[in-house]
GROMACS .gro file of C-alpha atoms in nm:
model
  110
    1UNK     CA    1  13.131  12.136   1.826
    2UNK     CA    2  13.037  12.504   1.888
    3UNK     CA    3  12.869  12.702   2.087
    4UNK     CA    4  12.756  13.031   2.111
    5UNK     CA    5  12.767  13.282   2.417
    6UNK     CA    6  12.502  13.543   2.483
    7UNK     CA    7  12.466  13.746   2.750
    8UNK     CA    8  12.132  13.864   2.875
    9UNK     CA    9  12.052  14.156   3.100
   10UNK     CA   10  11.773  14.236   3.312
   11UNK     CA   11  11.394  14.324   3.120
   12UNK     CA   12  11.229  14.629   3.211
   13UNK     CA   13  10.904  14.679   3.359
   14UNK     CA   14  10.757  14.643   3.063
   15UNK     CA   15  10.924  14.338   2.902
   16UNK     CA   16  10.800  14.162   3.235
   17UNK     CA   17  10.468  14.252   3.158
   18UNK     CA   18  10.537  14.172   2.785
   19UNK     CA   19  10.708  13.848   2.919
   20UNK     CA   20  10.434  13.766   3.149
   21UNK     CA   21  10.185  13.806   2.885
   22UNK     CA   22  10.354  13.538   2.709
   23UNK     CA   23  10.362  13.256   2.977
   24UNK     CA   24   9.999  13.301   2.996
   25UNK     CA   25   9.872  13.348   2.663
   26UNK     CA   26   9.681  13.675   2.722
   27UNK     CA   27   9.681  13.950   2.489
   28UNK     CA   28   9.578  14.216   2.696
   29UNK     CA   29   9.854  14.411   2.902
   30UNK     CA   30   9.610  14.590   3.070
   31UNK     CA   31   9.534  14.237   3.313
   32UNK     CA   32   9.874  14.149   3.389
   33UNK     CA   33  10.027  14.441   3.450
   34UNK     CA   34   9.942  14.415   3.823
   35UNK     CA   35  10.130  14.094   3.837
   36UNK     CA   36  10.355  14.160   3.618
   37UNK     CA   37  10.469  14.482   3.834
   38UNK     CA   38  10.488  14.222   4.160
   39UNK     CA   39  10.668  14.004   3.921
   40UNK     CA   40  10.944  14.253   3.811
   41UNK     CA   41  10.933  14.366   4.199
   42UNK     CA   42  11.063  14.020   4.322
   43UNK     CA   43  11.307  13.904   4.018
   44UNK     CA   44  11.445  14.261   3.969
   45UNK     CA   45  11.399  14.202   3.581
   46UNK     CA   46  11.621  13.881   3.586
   47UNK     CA   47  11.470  13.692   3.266
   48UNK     CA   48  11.588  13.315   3.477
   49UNK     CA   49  11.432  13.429   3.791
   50UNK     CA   50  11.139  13.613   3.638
   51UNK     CA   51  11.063  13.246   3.476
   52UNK     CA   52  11.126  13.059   3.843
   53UNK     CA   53  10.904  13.310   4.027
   54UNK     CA   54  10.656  13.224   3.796
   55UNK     CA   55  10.663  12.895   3.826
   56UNK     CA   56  10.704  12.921   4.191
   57UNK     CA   57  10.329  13.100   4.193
   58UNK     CA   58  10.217  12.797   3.978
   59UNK     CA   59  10.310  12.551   4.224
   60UNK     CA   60  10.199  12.756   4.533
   61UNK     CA   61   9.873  12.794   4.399
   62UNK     CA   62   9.886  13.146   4.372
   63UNK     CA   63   9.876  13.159   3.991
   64UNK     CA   64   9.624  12.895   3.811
   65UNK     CA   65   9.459  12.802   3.477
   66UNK     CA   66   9.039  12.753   3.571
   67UNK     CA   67   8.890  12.536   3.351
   68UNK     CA   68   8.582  12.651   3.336
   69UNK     CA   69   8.655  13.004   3.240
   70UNK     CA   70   8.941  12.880   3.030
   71UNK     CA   71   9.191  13.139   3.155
   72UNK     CA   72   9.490  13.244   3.402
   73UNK     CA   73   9.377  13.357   3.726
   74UNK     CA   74   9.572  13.524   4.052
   75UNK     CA   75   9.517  13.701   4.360
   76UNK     CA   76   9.771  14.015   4.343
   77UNK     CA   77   9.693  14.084   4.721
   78UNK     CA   78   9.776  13.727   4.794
   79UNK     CA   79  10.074  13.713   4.589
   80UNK     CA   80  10.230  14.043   4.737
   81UNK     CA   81  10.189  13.888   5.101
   82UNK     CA   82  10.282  13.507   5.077
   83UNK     CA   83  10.583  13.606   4.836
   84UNK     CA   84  10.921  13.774   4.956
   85UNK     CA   85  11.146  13.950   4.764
   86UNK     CA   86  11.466  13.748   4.720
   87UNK     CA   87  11.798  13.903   4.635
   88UNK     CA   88  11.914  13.624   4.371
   89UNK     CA   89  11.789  13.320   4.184
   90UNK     CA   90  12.019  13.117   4.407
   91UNK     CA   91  11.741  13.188   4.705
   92UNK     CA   92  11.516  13.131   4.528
   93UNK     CA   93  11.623  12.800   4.435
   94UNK     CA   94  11.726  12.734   4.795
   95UNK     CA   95  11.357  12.831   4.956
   96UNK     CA   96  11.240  12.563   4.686
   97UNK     CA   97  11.443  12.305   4.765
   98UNK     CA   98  11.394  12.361   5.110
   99UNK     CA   99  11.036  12.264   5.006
  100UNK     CA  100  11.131  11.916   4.870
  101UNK     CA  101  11.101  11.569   5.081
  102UNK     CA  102  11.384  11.508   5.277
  103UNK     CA  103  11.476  11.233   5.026
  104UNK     CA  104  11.438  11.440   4.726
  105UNK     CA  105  11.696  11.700   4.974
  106UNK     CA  106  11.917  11.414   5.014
  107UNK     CA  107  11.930  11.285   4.664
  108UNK     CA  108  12.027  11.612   4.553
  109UNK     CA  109  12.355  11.608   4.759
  110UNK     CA  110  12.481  11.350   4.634
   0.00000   0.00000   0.00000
């Protein structure tokens, strides 16, 4: 068995936007490079945290697919005041398991 180590460093401004672009299946970087600018803001460029934060604005409801005009949509204004900037993946990671159920808190210390 082998494995393979790589190391990864932190994406520039505009691999976050490239990056963001991605995740949402949008071709234009002229729309997400507001969010994509909070994005890089918060994770620093980290390519794990960029991924959590953005998952993190899924689950908040600050970032969402709508149906009816098939497509991504976000409130940047919204997501610059209801998100904090976070020194490391580890808080974020900590502020979402603070989130969880007690139980789910619980199971996870075990």
């Amino acid at each position: 068995l082998s494995h393979t180590q790589m190391e990864l460093g932190n994406l520039g401004k505009e691999d976050v936007n490239r990056a963001v672009m991605s995740m949402l299946s949008i071709d234009d970087a002229s729309r997400t490079d507001g969010l994509a600018s909070i994005c890089y803001r918060r994770t620093l460029g980290n390519p794990f945290f960029l991924l959590e934060f953005v998952k993190l604005l899924e689950a908040e409801g600050l970032l969402y697919f709508h149906l009816g005009l098939f497509q991504w949509k976000w409130n940047e204004v919204d997501i610059e005041s209801r998100t904090a900037s976070t020194k490391n993946v580890v808080n974020l990671l900590q502020q979402k398991m603070e989130r969880l159920s007690v139980e789910a808190q619980v199971f996870l210390q075990c």
